[in-house]
GROMACS .gro file of C-alpha atoms in nm:
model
  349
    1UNK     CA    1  14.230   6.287   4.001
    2UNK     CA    2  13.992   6.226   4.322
    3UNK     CA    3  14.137   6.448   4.610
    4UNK     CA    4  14.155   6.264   4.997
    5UNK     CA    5  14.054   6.446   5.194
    6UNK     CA    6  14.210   6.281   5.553
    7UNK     CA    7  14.013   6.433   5.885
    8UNK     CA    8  14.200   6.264   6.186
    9UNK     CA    9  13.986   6.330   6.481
   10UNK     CA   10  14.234   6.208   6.747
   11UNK     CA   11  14.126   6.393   7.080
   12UNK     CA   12  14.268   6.140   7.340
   13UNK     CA   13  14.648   6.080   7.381
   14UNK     CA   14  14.712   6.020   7.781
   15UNK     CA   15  14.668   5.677   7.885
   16UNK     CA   16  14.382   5.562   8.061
   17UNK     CA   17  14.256   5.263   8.259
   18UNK     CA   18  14.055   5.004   8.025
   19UNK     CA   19  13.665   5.045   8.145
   20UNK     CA   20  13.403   4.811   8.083
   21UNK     CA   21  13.154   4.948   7.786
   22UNK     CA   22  12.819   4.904   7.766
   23UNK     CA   23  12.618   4.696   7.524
   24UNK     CA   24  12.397   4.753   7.270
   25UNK     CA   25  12.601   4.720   6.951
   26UNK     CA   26  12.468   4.766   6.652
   27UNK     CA   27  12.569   4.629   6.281
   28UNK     CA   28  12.868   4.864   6.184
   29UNK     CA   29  12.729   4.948   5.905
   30UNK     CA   30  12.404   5.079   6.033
   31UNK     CA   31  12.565   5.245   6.347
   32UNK     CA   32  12.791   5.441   6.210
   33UNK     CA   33  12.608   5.533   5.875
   34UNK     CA   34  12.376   5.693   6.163
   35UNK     CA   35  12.668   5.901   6.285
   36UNK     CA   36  12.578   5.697   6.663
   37UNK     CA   37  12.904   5.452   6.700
   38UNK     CA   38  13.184   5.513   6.892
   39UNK     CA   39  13.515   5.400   6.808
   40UNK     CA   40  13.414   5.019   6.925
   41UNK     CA   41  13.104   5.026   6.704
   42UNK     CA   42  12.897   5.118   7.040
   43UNK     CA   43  12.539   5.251   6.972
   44UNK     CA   44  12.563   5.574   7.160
   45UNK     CA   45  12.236   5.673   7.040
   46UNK     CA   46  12.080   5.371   7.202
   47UNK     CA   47  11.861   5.432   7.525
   48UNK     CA   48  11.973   5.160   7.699
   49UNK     CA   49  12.339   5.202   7.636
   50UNK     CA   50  12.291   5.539   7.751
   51UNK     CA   51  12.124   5.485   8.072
   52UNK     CA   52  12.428   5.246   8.114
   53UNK     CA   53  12.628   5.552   8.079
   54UNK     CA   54  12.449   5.747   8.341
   55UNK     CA   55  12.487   5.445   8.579
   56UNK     CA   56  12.827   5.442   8.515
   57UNK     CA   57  12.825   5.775   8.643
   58UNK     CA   58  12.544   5.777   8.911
   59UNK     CA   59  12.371   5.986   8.753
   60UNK     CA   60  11.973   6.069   8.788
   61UNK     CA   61  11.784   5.995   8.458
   62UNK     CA   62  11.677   6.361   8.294
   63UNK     CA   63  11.305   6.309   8.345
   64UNK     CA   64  11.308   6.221   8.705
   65UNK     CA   65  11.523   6.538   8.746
   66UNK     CA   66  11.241   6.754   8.572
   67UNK     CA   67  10.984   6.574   8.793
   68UNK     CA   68  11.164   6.671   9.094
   69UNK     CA   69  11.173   7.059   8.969
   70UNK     CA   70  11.526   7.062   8.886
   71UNK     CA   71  11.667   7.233   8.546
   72UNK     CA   72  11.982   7.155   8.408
   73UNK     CA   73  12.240   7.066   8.162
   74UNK     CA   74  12.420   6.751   8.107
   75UNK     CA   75  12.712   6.612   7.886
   76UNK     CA   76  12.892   6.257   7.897
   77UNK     CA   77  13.203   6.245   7.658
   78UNK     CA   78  13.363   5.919   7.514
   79UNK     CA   79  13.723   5.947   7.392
   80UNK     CA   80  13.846   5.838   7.082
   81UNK     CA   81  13.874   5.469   7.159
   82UNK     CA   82  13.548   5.447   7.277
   83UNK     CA   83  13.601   5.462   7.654
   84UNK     CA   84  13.372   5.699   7.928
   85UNK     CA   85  13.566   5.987   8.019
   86UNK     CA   86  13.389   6.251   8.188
   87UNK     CA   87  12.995   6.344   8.269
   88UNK     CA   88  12.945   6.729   8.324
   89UNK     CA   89  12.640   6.841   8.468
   90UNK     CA   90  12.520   7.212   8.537
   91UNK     CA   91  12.211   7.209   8.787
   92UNK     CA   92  11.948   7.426   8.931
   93UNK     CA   93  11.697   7.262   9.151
   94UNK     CA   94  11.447   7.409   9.396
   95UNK     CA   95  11.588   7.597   9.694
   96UNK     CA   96  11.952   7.564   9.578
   97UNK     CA   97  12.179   7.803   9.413
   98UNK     CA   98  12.313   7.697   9.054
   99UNK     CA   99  12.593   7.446   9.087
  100UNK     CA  100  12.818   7.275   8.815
  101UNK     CA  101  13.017   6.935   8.855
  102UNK     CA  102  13.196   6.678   8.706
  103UNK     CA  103  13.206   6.303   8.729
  104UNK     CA  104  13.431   6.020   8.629
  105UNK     CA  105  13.344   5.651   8.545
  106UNK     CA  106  13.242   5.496   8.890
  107UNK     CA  107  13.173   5.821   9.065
  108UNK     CA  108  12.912   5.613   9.259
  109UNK     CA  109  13.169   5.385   9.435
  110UNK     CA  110  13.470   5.635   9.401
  111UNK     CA  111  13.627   5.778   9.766
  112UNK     CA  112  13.676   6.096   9.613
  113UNK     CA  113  13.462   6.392   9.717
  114UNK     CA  114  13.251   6.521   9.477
  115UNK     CA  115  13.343   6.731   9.214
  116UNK     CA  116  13.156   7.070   9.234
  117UNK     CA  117  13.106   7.452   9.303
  118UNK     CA  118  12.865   7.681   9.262
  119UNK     CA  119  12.771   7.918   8.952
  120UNK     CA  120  12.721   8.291   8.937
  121UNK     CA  121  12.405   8.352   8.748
  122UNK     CA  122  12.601   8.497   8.481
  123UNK     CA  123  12.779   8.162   8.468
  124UNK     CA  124  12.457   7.938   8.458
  125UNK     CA  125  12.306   8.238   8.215
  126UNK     CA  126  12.624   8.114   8.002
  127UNK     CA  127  12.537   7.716   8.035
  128UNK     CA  128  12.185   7.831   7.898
  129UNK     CA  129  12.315   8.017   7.642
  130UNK     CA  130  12.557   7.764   7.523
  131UNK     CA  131  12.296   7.497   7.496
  132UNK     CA  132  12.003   7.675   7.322
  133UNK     CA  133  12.067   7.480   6.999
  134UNK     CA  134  12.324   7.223   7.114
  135UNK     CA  135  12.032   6.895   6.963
  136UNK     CA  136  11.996   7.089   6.640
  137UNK     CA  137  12.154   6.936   6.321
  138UNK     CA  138  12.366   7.212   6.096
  139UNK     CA  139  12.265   7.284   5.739
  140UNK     CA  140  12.581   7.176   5.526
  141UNK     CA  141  12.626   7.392   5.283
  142UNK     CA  142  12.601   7.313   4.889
  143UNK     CA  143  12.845   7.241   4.621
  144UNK     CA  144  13.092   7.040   4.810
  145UNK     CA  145  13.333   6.824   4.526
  146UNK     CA  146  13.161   6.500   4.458
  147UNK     CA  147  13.520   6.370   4.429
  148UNK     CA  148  13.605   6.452   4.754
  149UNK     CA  149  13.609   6.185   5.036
  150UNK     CA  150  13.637   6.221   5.393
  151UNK     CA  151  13.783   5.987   5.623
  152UNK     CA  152  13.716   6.026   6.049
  153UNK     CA  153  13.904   5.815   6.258
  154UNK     CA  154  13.906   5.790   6.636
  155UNK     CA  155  13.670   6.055   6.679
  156UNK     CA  156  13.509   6.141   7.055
  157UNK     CA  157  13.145   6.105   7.074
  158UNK     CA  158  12.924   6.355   7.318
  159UNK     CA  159  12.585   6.253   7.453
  160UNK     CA  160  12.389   6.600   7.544
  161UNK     CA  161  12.063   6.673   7.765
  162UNK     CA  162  11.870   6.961   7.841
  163UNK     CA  163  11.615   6.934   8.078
  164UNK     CA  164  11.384   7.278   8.193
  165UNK     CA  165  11.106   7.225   8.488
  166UNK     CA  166  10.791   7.395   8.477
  167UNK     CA  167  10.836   7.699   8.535
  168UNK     CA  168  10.622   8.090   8.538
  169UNK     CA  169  10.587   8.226   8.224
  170UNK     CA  170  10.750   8.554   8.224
  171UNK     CA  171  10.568   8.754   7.970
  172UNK     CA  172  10.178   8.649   8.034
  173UNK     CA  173   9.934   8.799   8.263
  174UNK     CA  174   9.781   8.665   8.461
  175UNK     CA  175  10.013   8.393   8.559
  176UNK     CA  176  10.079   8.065   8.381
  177UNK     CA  177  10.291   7.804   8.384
  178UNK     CA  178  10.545   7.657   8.143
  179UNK     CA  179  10.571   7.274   8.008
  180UNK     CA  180  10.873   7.079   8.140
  181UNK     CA  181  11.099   7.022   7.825
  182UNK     CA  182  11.354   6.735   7.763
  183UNK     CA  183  11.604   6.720   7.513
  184UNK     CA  184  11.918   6.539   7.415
  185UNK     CA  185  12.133   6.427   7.110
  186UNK     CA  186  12.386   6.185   7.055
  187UNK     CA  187  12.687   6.334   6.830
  188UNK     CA  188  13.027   6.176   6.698
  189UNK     CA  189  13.290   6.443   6.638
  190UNK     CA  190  13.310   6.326   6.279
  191UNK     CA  191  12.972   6.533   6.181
  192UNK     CA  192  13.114   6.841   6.376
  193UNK     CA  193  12.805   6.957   6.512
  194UNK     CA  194  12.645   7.152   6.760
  195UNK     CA  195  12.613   6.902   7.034
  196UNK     CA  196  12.984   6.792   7.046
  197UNK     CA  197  13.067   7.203   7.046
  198UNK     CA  198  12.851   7.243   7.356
  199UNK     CA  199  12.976   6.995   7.570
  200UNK     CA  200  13.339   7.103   7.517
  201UNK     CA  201  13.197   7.492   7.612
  202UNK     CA  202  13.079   7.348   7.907
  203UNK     CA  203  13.383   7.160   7.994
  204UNK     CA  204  13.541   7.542   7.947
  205UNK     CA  205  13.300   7.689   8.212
  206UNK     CA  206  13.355   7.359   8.463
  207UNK     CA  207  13.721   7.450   8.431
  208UNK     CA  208  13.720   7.786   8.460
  209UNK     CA  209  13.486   7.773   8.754
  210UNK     CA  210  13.657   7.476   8.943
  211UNK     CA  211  13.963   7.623   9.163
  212UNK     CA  212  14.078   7.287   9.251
  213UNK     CA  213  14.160   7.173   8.862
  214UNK     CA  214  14.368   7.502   8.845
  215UNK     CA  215  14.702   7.369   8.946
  216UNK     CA  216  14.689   7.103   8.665
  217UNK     CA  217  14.940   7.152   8.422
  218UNK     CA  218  14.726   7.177   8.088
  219UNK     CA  219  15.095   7.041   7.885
  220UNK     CA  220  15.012   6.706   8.047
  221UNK     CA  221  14.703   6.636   7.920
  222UNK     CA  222  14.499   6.621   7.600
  223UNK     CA  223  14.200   6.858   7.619
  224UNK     CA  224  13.994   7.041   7.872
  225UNK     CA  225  13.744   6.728   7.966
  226UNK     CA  226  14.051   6.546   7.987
  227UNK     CA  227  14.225   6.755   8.262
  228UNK     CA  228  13.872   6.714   8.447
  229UNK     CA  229  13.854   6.399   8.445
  230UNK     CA  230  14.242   6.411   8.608
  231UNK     CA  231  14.093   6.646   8.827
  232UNK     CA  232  13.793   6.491   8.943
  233UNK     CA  233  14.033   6.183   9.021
  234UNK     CA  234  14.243   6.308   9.275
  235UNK     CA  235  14.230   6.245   9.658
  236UNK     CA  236  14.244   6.488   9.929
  237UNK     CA  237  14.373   6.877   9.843
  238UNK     CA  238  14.318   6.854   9.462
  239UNK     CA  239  14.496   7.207   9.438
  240UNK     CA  240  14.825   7.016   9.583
  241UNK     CA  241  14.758   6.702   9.437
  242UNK     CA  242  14.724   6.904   9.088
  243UNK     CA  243  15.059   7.075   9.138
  244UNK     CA  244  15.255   6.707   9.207
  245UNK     CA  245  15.117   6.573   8.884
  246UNK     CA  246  15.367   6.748   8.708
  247UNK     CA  247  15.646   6.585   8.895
  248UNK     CA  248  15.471   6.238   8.868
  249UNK     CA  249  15.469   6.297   8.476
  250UNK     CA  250  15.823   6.326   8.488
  251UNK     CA  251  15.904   6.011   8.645
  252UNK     CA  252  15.820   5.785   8.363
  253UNK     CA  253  16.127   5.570   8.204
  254UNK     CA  254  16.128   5.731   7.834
  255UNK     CA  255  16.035   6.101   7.904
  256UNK     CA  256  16.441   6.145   7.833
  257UNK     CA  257  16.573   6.259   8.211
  258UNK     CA  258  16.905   6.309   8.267
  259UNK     CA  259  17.068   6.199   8.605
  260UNK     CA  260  17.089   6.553   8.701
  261UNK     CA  261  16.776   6.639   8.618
  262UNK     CA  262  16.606   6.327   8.798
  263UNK     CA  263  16.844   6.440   9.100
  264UNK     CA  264  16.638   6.769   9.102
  265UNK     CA  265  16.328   6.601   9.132
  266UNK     CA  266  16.483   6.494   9.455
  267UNK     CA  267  16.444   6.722   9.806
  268UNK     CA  268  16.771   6.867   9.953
  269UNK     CA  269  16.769   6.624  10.233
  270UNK     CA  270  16.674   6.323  10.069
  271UNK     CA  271  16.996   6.210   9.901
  272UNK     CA  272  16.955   5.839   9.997
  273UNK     CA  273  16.677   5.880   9.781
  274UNK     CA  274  16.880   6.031   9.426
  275UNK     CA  275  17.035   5.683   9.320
  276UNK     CA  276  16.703   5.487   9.431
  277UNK     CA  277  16.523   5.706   9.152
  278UNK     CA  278  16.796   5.695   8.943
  279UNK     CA  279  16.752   5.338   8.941
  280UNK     CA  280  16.401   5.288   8.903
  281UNK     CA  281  16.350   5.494   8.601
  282UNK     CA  282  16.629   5.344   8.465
  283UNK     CA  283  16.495   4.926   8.490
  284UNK     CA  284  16.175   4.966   8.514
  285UNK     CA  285  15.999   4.906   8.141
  286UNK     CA  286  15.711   5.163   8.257
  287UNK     CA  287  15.588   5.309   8.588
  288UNK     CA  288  15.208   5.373   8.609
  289UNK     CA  289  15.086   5.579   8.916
  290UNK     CA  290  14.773   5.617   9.052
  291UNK     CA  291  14.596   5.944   9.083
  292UNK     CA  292  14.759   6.135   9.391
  293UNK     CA  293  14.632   6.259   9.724
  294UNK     CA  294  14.701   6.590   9.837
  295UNK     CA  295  14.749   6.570  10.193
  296UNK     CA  296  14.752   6.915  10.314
  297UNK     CA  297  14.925   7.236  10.093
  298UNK     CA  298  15.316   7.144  10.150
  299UNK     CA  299  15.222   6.737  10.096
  300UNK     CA  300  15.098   6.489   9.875
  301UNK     CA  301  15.123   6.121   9.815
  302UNK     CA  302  15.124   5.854   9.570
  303UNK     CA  303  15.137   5.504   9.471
  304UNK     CA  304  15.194   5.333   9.164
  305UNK     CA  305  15.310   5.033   8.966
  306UNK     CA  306  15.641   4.994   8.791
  307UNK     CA  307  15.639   4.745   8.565
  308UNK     CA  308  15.948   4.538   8.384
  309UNK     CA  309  16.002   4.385   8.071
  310UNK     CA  310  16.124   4.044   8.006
  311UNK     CA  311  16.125   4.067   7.600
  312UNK     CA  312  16.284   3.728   7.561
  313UNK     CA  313  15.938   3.571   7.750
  314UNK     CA  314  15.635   3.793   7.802
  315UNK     CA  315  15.521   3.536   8.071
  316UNK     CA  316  15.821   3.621   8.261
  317UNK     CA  317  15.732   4.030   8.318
  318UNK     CA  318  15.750   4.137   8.680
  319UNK     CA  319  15.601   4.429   8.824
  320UNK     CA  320  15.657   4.644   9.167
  321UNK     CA  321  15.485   4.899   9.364
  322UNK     CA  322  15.578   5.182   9.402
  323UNK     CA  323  15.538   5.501   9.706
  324UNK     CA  324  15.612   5.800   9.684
  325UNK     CA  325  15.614   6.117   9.947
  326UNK     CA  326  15.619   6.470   9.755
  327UNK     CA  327  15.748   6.785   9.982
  328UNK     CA  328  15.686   7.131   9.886
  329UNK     CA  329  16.041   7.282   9.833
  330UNK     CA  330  16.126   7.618   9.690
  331UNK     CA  331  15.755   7.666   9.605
  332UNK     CA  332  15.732   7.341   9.378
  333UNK     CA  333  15.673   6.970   9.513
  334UNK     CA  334  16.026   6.716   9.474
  335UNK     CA  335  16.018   6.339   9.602
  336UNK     CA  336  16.103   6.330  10.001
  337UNK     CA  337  16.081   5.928   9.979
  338UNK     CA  338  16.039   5.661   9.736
  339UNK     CA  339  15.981   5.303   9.839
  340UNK     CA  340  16.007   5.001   9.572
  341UNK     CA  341  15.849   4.707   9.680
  342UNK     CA  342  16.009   4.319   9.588
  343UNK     CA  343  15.913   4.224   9.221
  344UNK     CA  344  15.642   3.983   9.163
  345UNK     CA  345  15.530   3.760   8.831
  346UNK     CA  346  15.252   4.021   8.675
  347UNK     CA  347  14.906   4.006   8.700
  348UNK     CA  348  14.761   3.947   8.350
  349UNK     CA  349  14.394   4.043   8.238
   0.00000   0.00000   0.00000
């Protein structure tokens, strides 16, 4: 009897806004026969859905970084339903330190400031390590069942580059001078390669490197590129905006609150405010926020959407917004004030 063999390579669980994907499809059975399609059928392999991807980011092409002197490392992840995520590049150009930083879809256009810090050499030592082999394919190794299928299904895809400047040779006398070197690869997580292994190492190294993604709670979200993507997304203090994001996760009808416990989400002096939340998460169908702003240490903000269910007539849905003020109290952020605006008829599309 043939044995099934069922890989489920789910890596993205948190919801996420829908983002427009580039072209370039390919025939779905050529694309992913070629291991290069995403979980839309998307030719990630393609050049000109990839520089798509990099203006989606605002991101320099690889050889005019080389051209400019500059040596570095680059990943840009797709989740499991085929939607940009994250970009993480690792940098060294000419008269700057080593620096490592993260983007999100839109970066370009985004108010945010700029992911980024710098690397200890031992850090960017690390990035170089990590990648020496990252466009290599793996030798599989023989005698596997011929009755034995394998299934991959929503599986994140990784595009990788390498790029090294010209550069001194180290070991020649008298002095010569390196060629520039480019090199990338395209990997689904279904052939559980090299390249998709490096780019989650260096999503490791932007995370342990980055200060302001440390507050994030890692329960709330799915991976590592994940929580910087979260990260990269929030406004203002991102170590204060991190912290609220635990409270915010709460305060979504379903998680299972009790009125007690929503009541400790609450700050001392805001009791007007118990029964207002009491009442939202109990109508409202869903309640999506926005990513928050950290004002200062002891403050953050956010906004969101709550949205309500008609299920006799879907064309009759209404949605709200919704404000919120977070205070620091007993060394963890509650709600200070909660506004719901009027409902309105939802915006579809």
């Amino acid at each position: 009897m043939k044995r099934l063999l069922l890989t489920l390579v789910c890596l993205a669980l948190m919801a996420a806004p829908s983002l427009a994907q580039p072209g370039g499809k390919a025939p779905v059975d050529d694309v992913f026969d070629r291991g290069c399609g995403d979980d839309n059928g998307t030719d990630r392999c393609s050049d000109a859905v990839q520089d798509k991807m990099r203006s989606l980011y605002g991101l320099e092409s690889g050889k005019d970084l080389i051209a400019r002197g500059v040596t570095f490392r680059r990943v840009m992840l797709v989740d499991g339903y085929g939607r940009d995520v994250v970009a993480i590049s690792a940098y060294r150009a000419p008269g700057r330190a080593p620096v490592i930083e993260v983007r999100t879809p839109g970066a370009s256009k985004a108010p945010s400031a700029t992911l980024e810090t710098a690397l200890s050499s031992e850090a960017w030592m690390r990035v170089i390590a990590e990648s020496a082999n990252f466009d290599r394919d793996l030798v599989r190794r023989k005698g596997v069942a011929e009755d034995e299928i394998s299934l991959c299904l929503h599986a994140w895809f990784a595009v990788g580059e390498a790029g090294d400047a010209r550069r001194i040779e180290q070991h020649v006398l008298p002095a010569q001078f390196t060629e520039p070197v480019y090199r990338r690869d395209a990997e689904t997580a279904c052939r559980a390669g090299l390249g998709m292994s490096f780019a989650f190492r260096l999503a490791d190294i932007a995370y342990e490197v980055l200060a302001e993604c440390g507050t994030i709670d890692r329960a709330t979200v799915r991976n590592i590129p994940m929580l910087l993507a979260t990260c990269a997304g929030l406004k203002g203090d991102r170590q204060s905006a991190g912290e609220a994001l635990a409270v915010l996760h709460k305060l979504r009808p379903g998680i299972g609150l009790t009125q007690i416990e929503s009541d400790r989400l609450v700050a001392h002096d805001a009791d007007s405010v118990q029964p207002q939340l009491w009442s939202l998460l109990q109508t409202a169908g869903a309640v999506f926020f926005e990513s928050p702003e950290g004002v200062d240490v002891d403050h953050v903000t956010a906004r969101g959407t709550a949205v309500y269910w008609n299920t006799d007539k879907a064309d009759d849905d209404e949605e709200a917004t919704v404000e919120l003020a977070l205070i620091r109290q007993l060394d963890g952020f509650v709600v200070k004030s909660l506004r719901v605006s009027e409902r309105r008829p939802m915006k579809r599309g």
